[in-house]
mmCIF file of C-alpha atoms and ligand atoms in Angstrom:
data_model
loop_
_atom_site.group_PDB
_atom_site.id
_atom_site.type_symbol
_atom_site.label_atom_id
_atom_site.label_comp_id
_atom_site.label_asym_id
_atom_site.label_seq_id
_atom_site.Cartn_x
_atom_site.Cartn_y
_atom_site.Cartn_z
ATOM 1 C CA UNK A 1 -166.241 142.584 -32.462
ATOM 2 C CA UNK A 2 -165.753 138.439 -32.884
ATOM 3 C CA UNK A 3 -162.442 138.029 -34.645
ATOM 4 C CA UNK A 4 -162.626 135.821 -37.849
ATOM 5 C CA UNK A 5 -166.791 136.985 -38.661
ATOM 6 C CA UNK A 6 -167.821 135.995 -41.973
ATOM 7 C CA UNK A 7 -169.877 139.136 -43.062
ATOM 8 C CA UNK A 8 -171.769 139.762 -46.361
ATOM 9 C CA UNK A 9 -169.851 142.568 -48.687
ATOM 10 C CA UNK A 10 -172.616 145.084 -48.255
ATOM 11 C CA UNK A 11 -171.721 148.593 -48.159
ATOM 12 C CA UNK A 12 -171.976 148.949 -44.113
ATOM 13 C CA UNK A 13 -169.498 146.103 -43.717
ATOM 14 C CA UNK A 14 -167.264 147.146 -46.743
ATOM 15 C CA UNK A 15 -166.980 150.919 -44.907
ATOM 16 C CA UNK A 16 -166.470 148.963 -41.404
ATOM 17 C CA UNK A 17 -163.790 146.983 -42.862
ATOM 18 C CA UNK A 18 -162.081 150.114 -44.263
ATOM 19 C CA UNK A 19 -162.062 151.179 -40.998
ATOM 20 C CA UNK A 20 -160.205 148.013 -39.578
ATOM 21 C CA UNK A 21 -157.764 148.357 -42.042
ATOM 22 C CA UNK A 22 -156.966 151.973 -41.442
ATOM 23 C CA UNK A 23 -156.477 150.982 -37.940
ATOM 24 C CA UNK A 24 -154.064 148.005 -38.213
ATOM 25 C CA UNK A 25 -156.652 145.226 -38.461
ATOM 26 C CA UNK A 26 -156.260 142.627 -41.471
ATOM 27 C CA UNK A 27 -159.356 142.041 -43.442
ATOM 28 C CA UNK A 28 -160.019 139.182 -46.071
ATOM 29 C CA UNK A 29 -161.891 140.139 -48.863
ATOM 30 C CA UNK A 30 -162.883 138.890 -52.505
ATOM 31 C CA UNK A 31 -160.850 139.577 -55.511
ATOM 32 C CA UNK A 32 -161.223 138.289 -59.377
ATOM 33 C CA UNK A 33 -159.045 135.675 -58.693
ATOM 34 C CA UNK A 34 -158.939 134.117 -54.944
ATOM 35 C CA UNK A 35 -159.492 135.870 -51.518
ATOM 36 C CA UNK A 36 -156.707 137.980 -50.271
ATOM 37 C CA UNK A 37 -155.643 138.653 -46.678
ATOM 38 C CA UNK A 38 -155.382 142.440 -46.905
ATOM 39 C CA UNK A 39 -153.611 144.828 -44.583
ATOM 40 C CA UNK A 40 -152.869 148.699 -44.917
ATOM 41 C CA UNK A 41 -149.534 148.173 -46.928
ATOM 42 C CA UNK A 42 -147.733 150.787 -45.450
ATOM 43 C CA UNK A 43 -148.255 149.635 -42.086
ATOM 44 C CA UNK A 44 -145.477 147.272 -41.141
ATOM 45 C CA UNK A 45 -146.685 145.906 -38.247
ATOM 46 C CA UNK A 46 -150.248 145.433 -39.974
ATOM 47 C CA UNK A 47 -147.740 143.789 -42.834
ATOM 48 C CA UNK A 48 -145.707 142.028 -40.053
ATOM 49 C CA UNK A 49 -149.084 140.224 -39.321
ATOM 50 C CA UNK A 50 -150.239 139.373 -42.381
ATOM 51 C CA UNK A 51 -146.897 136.811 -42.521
ATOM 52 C CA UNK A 52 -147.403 135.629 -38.925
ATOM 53 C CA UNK A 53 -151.110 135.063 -39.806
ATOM 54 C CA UNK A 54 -150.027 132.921 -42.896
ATOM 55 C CA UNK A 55 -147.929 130.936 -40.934
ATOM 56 C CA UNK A 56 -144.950 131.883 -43.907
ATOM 57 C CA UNK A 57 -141.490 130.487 -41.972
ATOM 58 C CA UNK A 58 -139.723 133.119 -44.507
ATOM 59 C CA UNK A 59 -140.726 136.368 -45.700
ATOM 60 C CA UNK A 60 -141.549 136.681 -49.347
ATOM 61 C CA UNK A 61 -142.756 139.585 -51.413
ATOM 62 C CA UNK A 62 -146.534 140.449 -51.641
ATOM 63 C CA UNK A 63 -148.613 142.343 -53.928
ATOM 64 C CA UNK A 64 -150.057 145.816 -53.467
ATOM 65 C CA UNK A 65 -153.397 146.027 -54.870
ATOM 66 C CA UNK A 66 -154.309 150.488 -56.070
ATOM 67 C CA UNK A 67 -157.004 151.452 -57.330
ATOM 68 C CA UNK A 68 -155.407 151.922 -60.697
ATOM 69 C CA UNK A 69 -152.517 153.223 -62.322
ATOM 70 C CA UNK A 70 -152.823 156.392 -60.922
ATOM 71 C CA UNK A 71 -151.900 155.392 -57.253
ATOM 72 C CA UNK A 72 -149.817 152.817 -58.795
ATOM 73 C CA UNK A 73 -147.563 155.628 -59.855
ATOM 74 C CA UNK A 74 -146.846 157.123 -56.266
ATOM 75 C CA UNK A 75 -145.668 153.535 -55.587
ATOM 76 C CA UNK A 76 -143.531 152.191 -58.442
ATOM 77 C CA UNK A 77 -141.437 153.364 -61.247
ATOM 78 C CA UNK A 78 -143.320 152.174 -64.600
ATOM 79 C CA UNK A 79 -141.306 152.139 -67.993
ATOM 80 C CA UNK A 80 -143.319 152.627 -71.182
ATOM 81 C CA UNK A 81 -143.951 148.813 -71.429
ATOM 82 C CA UNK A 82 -144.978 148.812 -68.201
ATOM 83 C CA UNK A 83 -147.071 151.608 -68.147
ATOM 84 C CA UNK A 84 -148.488 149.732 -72.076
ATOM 85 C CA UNK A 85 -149.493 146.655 -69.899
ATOM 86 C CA UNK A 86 -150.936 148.415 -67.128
ATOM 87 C CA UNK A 87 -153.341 150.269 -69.161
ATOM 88 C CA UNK A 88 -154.118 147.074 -71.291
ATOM 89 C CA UNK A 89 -155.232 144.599 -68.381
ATOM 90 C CA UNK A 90 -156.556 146.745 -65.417
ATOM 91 C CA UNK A 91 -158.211 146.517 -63.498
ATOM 92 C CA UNK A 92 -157.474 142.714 -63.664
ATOM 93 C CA UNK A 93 -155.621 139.619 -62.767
ATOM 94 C CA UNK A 94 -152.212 141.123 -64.154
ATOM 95 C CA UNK A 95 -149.545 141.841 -61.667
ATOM 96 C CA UNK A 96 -146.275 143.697 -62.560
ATOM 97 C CA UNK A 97 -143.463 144.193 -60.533
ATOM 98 C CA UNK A 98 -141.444 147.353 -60.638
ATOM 99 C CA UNK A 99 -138.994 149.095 -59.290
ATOM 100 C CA UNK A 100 -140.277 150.792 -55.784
ATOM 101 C CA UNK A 101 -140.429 155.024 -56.469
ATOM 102 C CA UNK A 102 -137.980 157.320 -53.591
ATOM 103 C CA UNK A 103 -141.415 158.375 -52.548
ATOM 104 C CA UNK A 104 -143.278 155.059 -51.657
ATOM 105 C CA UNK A 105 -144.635 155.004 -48.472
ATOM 106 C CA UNK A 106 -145.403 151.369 -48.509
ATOM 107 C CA UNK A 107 -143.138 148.697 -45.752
ATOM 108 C CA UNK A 108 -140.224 147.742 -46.563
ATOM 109 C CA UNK A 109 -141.195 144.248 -45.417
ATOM 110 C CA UNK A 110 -143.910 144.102 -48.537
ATOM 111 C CA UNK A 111 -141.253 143.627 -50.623
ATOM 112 C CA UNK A 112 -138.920 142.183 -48.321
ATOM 113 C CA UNK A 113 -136.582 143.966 -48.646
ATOM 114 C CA UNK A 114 -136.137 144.173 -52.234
ATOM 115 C CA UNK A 115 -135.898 147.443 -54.217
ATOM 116 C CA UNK A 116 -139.049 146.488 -56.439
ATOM 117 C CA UNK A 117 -142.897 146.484 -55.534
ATOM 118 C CA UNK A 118 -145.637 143.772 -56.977
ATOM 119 C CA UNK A 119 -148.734 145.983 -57.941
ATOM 120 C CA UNK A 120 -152.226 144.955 -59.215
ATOM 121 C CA UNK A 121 -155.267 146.955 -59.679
ATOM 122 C CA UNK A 122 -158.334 144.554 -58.933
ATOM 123 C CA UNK A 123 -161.613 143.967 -60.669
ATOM 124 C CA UNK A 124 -163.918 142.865 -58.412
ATOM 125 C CA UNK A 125 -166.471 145.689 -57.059
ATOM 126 C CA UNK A 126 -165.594 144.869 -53.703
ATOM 127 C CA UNK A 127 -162.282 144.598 -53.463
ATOM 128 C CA UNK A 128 -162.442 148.375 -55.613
ATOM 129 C CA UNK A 129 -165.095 149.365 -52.820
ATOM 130 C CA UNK A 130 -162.463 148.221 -50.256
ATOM 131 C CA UNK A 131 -159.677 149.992 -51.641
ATOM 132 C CA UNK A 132 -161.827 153.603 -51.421
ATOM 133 C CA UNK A 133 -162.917 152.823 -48.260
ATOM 134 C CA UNK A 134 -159.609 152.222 -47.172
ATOM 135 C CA UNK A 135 -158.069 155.111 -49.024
ATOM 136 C CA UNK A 136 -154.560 153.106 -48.284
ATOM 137 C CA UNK A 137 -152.659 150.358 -51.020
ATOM 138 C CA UNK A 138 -153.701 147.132 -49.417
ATOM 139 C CA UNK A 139 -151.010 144.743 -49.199
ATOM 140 C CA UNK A 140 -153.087 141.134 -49.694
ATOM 141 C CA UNK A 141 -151.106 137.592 -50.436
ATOM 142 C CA UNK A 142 -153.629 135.165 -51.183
ATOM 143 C CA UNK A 143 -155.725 133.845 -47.750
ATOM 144 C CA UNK A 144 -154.504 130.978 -47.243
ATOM 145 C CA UNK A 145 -151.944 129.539 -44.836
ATOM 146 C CA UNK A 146 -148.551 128.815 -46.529
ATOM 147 C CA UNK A 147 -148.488 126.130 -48.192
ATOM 148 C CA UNK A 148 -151.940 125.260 -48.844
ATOM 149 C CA UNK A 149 -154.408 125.940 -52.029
ATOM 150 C CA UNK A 150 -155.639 129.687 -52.312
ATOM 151 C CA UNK A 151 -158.784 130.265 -50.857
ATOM 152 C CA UNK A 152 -161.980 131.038 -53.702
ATOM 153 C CA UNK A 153 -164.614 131.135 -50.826
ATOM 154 C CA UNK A 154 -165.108 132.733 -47.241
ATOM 155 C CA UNK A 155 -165.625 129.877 -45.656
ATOM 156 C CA UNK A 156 -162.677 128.234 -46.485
ATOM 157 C CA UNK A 157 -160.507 131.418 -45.615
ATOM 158 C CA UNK A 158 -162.355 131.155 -42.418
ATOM 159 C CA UNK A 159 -161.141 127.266 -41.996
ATOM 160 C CA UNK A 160 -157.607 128.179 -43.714
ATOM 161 C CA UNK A 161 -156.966 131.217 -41.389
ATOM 162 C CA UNK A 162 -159.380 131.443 -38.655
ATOM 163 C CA UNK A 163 -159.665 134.523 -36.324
ATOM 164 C CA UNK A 164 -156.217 135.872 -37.741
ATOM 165 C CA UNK A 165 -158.451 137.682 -39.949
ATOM 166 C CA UNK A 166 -160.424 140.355 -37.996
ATOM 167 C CA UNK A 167 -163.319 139.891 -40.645
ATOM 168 C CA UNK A 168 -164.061 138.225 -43.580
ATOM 169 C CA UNK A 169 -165.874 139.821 -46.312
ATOM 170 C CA UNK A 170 -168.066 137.415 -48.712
ATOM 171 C CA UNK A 171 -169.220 137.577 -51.836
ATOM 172 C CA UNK A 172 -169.176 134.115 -52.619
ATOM 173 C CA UNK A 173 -167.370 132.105 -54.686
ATOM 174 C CA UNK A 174 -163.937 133.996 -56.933
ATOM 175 C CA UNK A 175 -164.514 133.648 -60.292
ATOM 176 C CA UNK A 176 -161.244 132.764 -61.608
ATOM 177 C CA UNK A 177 -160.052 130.760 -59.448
ATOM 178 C CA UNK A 178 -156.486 131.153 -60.274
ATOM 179 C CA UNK A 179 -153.981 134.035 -59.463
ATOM 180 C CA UNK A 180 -152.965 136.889 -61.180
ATOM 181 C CA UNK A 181 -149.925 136.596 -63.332
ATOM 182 C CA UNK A 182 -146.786 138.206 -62.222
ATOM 183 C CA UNK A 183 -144.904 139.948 -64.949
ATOM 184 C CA UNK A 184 -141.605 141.614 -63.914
ATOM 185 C CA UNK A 185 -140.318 144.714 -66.170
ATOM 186 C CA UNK A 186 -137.592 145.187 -63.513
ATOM 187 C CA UNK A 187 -134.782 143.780 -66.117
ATOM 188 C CA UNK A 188 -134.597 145.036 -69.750
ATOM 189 C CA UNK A 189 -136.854 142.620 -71.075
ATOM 190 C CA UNK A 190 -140.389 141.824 -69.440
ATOM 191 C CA UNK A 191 -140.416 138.090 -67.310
ATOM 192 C CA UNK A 192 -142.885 135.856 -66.235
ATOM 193 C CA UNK A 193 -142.387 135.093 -63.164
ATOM 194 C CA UNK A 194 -145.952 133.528 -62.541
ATOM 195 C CA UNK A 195 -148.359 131.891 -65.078
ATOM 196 C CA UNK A 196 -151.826 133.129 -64.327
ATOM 197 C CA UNK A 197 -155.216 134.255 -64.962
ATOM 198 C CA UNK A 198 -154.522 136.613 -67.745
ATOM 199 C CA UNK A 199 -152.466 134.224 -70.651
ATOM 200 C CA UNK A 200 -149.180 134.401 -71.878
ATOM 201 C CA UNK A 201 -150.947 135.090 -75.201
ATOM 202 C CA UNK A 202 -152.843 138.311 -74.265
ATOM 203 C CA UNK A 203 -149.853 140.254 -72.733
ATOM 204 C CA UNK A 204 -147.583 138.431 -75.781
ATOM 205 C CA UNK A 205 -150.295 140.490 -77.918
ATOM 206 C CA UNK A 206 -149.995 143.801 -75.815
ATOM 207 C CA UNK A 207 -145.873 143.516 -75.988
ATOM 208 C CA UNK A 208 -145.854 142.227 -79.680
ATOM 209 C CA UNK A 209 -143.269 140.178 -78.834
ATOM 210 C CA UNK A 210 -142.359 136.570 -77.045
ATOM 211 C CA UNK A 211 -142.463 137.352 -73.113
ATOM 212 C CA UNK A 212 -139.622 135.732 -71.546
ATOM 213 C CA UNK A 213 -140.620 132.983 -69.061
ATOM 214 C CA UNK A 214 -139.039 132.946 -65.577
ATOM 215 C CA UNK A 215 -137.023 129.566 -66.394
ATOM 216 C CA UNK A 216 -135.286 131.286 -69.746
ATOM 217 C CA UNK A 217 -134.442 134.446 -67.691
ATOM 218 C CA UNK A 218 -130.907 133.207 -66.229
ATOM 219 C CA UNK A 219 -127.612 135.836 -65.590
ATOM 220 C CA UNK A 220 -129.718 139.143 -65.720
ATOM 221 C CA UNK A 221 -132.096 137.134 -63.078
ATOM 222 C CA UNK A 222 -135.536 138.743 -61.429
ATOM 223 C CA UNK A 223 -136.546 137.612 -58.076
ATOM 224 C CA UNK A 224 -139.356 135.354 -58.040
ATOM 225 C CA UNK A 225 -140.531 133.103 -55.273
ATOM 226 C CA UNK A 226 -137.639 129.887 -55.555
ATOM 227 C CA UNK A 227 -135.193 132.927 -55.371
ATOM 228 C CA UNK A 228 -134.862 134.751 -52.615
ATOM 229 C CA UNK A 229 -131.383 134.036 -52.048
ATOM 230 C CA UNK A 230 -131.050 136.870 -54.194
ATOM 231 C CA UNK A 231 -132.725 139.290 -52.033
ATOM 232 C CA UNK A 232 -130.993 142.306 -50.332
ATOM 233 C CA UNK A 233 -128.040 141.400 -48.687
ATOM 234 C CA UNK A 234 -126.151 143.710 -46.843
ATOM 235 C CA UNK A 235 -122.662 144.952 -47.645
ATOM 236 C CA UNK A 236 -121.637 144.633 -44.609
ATOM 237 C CA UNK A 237 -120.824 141.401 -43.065
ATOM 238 C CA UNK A 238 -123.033 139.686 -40.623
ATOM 239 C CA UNK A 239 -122.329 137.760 -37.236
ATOM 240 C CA UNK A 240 -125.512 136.234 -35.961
ATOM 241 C CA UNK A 241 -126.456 135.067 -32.297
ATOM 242 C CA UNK A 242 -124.005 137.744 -31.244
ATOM 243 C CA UNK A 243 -123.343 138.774 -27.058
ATOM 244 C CA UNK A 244 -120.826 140.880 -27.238
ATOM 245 C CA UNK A 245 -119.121 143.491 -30.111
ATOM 246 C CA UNK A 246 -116.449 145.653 -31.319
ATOM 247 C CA UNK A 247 -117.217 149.380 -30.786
ATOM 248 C CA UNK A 248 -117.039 149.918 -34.415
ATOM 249 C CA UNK A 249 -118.992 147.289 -35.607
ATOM 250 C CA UNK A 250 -123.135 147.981 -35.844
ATOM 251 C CA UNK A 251 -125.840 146.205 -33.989
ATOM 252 C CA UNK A 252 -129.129 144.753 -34.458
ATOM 253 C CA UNK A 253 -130.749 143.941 -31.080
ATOM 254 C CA UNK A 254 -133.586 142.418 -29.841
ATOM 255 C CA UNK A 255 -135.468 142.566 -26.385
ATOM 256 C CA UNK A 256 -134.152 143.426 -23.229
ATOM 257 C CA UNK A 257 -130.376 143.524 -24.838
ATOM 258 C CA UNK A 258 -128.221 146.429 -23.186
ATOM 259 C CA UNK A 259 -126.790 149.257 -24.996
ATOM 260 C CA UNK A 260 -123.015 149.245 -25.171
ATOM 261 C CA UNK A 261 -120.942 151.206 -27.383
ATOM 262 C CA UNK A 262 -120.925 150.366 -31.149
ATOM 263 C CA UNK A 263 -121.153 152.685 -34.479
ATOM 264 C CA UNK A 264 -124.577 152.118 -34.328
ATOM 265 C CA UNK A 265 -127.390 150.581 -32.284
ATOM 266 C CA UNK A 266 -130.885 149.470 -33.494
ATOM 267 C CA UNK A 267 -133.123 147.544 -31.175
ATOM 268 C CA UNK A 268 -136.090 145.461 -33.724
ATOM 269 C CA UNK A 269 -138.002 145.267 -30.222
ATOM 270 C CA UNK A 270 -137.132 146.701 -26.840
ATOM 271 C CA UNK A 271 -140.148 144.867 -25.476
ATOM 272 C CA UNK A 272 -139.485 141.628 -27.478
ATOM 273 C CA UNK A 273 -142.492 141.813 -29.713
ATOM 274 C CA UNK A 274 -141.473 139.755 -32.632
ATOM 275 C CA UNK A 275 -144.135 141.611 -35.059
ATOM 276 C CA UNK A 276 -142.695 144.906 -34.299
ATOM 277 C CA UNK A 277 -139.022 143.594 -34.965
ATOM 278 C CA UNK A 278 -140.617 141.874 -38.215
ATOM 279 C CA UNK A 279 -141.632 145.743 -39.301
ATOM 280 C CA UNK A 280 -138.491 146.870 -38.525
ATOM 281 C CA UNK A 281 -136.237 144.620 -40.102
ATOM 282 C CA UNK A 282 -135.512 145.483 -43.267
ATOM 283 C CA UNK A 283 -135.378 149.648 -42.578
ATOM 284 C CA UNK A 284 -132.880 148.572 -39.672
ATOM 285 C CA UNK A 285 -130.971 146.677 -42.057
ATOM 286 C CA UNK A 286 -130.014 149.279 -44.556
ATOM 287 C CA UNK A 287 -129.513 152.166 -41.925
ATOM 288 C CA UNK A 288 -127.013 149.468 -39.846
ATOM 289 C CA UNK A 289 -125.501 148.962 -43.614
ATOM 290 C CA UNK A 290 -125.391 152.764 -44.910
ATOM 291 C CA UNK A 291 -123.482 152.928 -41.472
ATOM 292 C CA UNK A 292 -120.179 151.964 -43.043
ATOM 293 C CA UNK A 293 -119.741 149.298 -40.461
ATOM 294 C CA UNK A 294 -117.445 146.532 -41.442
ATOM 295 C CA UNK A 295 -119.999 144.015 -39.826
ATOM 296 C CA UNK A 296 -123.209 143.773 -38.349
ATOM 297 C CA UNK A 297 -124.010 142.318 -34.673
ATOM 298 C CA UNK A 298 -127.273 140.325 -34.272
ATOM 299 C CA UNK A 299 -128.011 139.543 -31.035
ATOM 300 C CA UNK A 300 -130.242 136.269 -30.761
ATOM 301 C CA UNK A 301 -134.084 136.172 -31.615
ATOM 302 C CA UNK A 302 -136.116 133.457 -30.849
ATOM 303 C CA UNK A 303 -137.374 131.303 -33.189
ATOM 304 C CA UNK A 304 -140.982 131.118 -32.861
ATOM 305 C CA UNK A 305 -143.627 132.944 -34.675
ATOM 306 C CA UNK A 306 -142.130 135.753 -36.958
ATOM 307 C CA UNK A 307 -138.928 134.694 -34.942
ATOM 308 C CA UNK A 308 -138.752 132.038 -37.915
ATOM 309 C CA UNK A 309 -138.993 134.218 -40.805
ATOM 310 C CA UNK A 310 -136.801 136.931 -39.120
ATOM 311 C CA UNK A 311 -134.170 134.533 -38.095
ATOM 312 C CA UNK A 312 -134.114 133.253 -41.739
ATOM 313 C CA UNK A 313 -133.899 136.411 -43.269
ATOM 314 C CA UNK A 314 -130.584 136.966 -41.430
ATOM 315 C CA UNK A 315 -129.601 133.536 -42.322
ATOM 316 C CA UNK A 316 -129.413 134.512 -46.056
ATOM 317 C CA UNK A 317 -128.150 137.649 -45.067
ATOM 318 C CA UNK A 318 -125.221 136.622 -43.589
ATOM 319 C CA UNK A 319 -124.610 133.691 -45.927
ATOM 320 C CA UNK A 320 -121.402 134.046 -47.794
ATOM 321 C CA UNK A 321 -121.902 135.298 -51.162
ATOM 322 C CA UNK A 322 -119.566 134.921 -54.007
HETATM 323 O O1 TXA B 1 -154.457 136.827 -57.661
HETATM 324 C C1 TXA B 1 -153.587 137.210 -56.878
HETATM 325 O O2 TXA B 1 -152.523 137.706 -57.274
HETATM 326 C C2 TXA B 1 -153.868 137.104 -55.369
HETATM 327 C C3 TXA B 1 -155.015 138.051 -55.045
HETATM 328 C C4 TXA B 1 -155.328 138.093 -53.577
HETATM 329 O O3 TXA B 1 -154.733 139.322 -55.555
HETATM 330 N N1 TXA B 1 -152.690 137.387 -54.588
HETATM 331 C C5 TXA B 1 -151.632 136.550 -54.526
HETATM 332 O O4 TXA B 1 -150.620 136.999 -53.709
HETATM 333 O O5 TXA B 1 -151.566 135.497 -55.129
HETATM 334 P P1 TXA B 1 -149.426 136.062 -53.170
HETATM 335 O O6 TXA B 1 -148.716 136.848 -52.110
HETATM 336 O O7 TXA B 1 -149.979 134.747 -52.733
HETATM 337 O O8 TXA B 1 -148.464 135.919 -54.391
HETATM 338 C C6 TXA B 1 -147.548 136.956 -54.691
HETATM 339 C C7 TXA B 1 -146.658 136.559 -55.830
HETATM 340 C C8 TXA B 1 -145.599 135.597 -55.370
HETATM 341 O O9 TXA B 1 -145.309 134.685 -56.402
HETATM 342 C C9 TXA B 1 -144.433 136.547 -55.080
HETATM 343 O O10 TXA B 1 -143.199 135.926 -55.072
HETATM 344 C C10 TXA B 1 -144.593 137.551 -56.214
HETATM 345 O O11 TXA B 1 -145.990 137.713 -56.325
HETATM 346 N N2 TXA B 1 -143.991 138.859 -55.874
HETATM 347 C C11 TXA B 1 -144.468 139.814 -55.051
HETATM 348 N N3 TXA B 1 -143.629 140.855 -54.961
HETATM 349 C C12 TXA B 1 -142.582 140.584 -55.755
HETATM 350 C C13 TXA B 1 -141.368 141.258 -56.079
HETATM 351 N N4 TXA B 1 -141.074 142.461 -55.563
HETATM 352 N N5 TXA B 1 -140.523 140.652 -56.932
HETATM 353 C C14 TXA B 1 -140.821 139.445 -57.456
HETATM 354 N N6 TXA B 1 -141.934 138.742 -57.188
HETATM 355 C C15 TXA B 1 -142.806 139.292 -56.346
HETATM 356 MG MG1 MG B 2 -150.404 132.462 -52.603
#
């Protein structure tokens, strides 16, 4: 099949594109709000191309979009208020981040590499058709490259993103417009993290109370998009663009790096393929932590592609931190 194929969001194409996404493939299709790039979300190399395809030089959290709060469930922890929210605005353009469950199967890199997950349950019939089809959490950023305006038709996901998407299902133009809002209950009060579609007023009503906005929320701090310095950062210390190493310190390699002795030895990419090292970053990063290791060795990844978003991931990482 042509890569990038505008198709109408009949049934035939809708089961076809469940199909792509089961096998790895991403697929754009229509939500409420704007068109999403959507990939199986517990895929990480399907994930690992959704960033590459949206030309992100970093790696920042996406939203899963379930079927409802049901599925939601398997994937993150909900409190009562969360759970009150939920069951108040979905399906819709409401999007609550939680903390991830022991049992979620979705990639690490979704979140990357944070403990919480971004969840929505979509309105639109064929992003809901999707999602059956599918019968996986679809992890879908907005389709768009980074740092353009989110895409409300197909044919401007097809200008935006081009054959990175193996098909493009339309159903004409969003009718919102706007994103979902992002409501963290990962702290002990709920945060805004991202003004949206569904007002401040409506979930104020649901909470009966003020919801705090992202700017208020200072020491006890969620994560949202301007701070990602506050992602994971391992315990151990980190040494980057490394050739050599102690035998007790740990190793993250890439490519055709030898094995030599160390406490432990991950290689993101024997062959050098910078989406599989992208899907294996952040799992490689804890196990290399949990290792006790006093510090980590990173042997050098280029700095093309993911190579950019990888490379500054381990920037941060090994930033010192006070
Ligand atoms: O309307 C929408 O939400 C669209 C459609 C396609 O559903 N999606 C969308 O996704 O706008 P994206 O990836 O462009 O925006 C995701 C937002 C970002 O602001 C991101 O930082 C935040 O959600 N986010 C995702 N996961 C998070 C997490 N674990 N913690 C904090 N913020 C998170
Ligand atoms: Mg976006």
């Amino acid at each position: 099949m042509k890569q990038g194929r505008i198709a109408p969001a009949n049934a035939e194409w809708i089961a076809e594109a469940g199909q792509m996404i089961r096998s790895g493939a991403l697929v754009a299709f229509p939500t409420e709000t704007v068109y999403g790039l959507g990939a199986d979300a517990t895929n990480g190399e399907a994930v690992a191309r959704v960033f590459e395809a949206k030309g992100r030089p970093a790696f920042n959290p996406l939203i899963v979009h379930v079927l409802g709060l049901e599925q939601a469930l398997i994937i993150g922890e909900f409190s009562p208020v969360a759970r009150r929210l939920a069951e108040a605005f979905w399906p819709g353009p409401l999007t609550l981040v939680v903390p991830r469950t022991a049992k979620s199967d979705v990639s690490d890199l979704v979140s990357a590499g944070l403990p919480t997950v971004a969840l929505r349950s979509p309105d639109h019939p064929v992003a809901r058709a999707l999602l059956s089809e599918a019968q996986r959490p679809l992890a879908a950023p907005s389709a768009n490259r980074s740092g353009h305006v989110s895409a409300t038709h197909a044919e401007h996901v097809a200008a935006d993103l081009g054959d990175k998407a193996a098909l493009i299902l339309d159903a004409g133009p969003t009718s919102h417009g706007l994103e979902s809002a992002v409501v963290s209950l990962v702290g002990e009060t709920p945060v805004l993290l991202r003004p949206g579609a569904v007002t401040v007023e409506a979930i104020e009503e649901v909470l009966g109370g003020r919801l705090t906005r992202d700017s208020e929320a200072s020491s006890s701090k969620p994560v949202s998009p301007g701070q990602l310095l506050s992602h994971y950062a391992p315990r151990a210390g980190l040494r980057l663009n490394a050739y050599e190493w102690g035998a007790d310190e740990a190793v993250l390699a890439f490519g055709s790096v030898a094995e030599k002795p160390a406490r432990v030895f991950i290689n993101l990419s024997p062959s050098g393929d910078l989406v599989e090292a992208a899907a294996n970053l952040f799992a490689a990063l804890r196990t290399l932590d949990a290792s006790g290791a006093p510090t980590i060795a990173a042997t050098p990844i280029p700095k093309h592609g993911l190579g950019e978003a990888i490379n500054d991931r381990l920037k941060r990482a090994a930033a010192p931190r006070d």
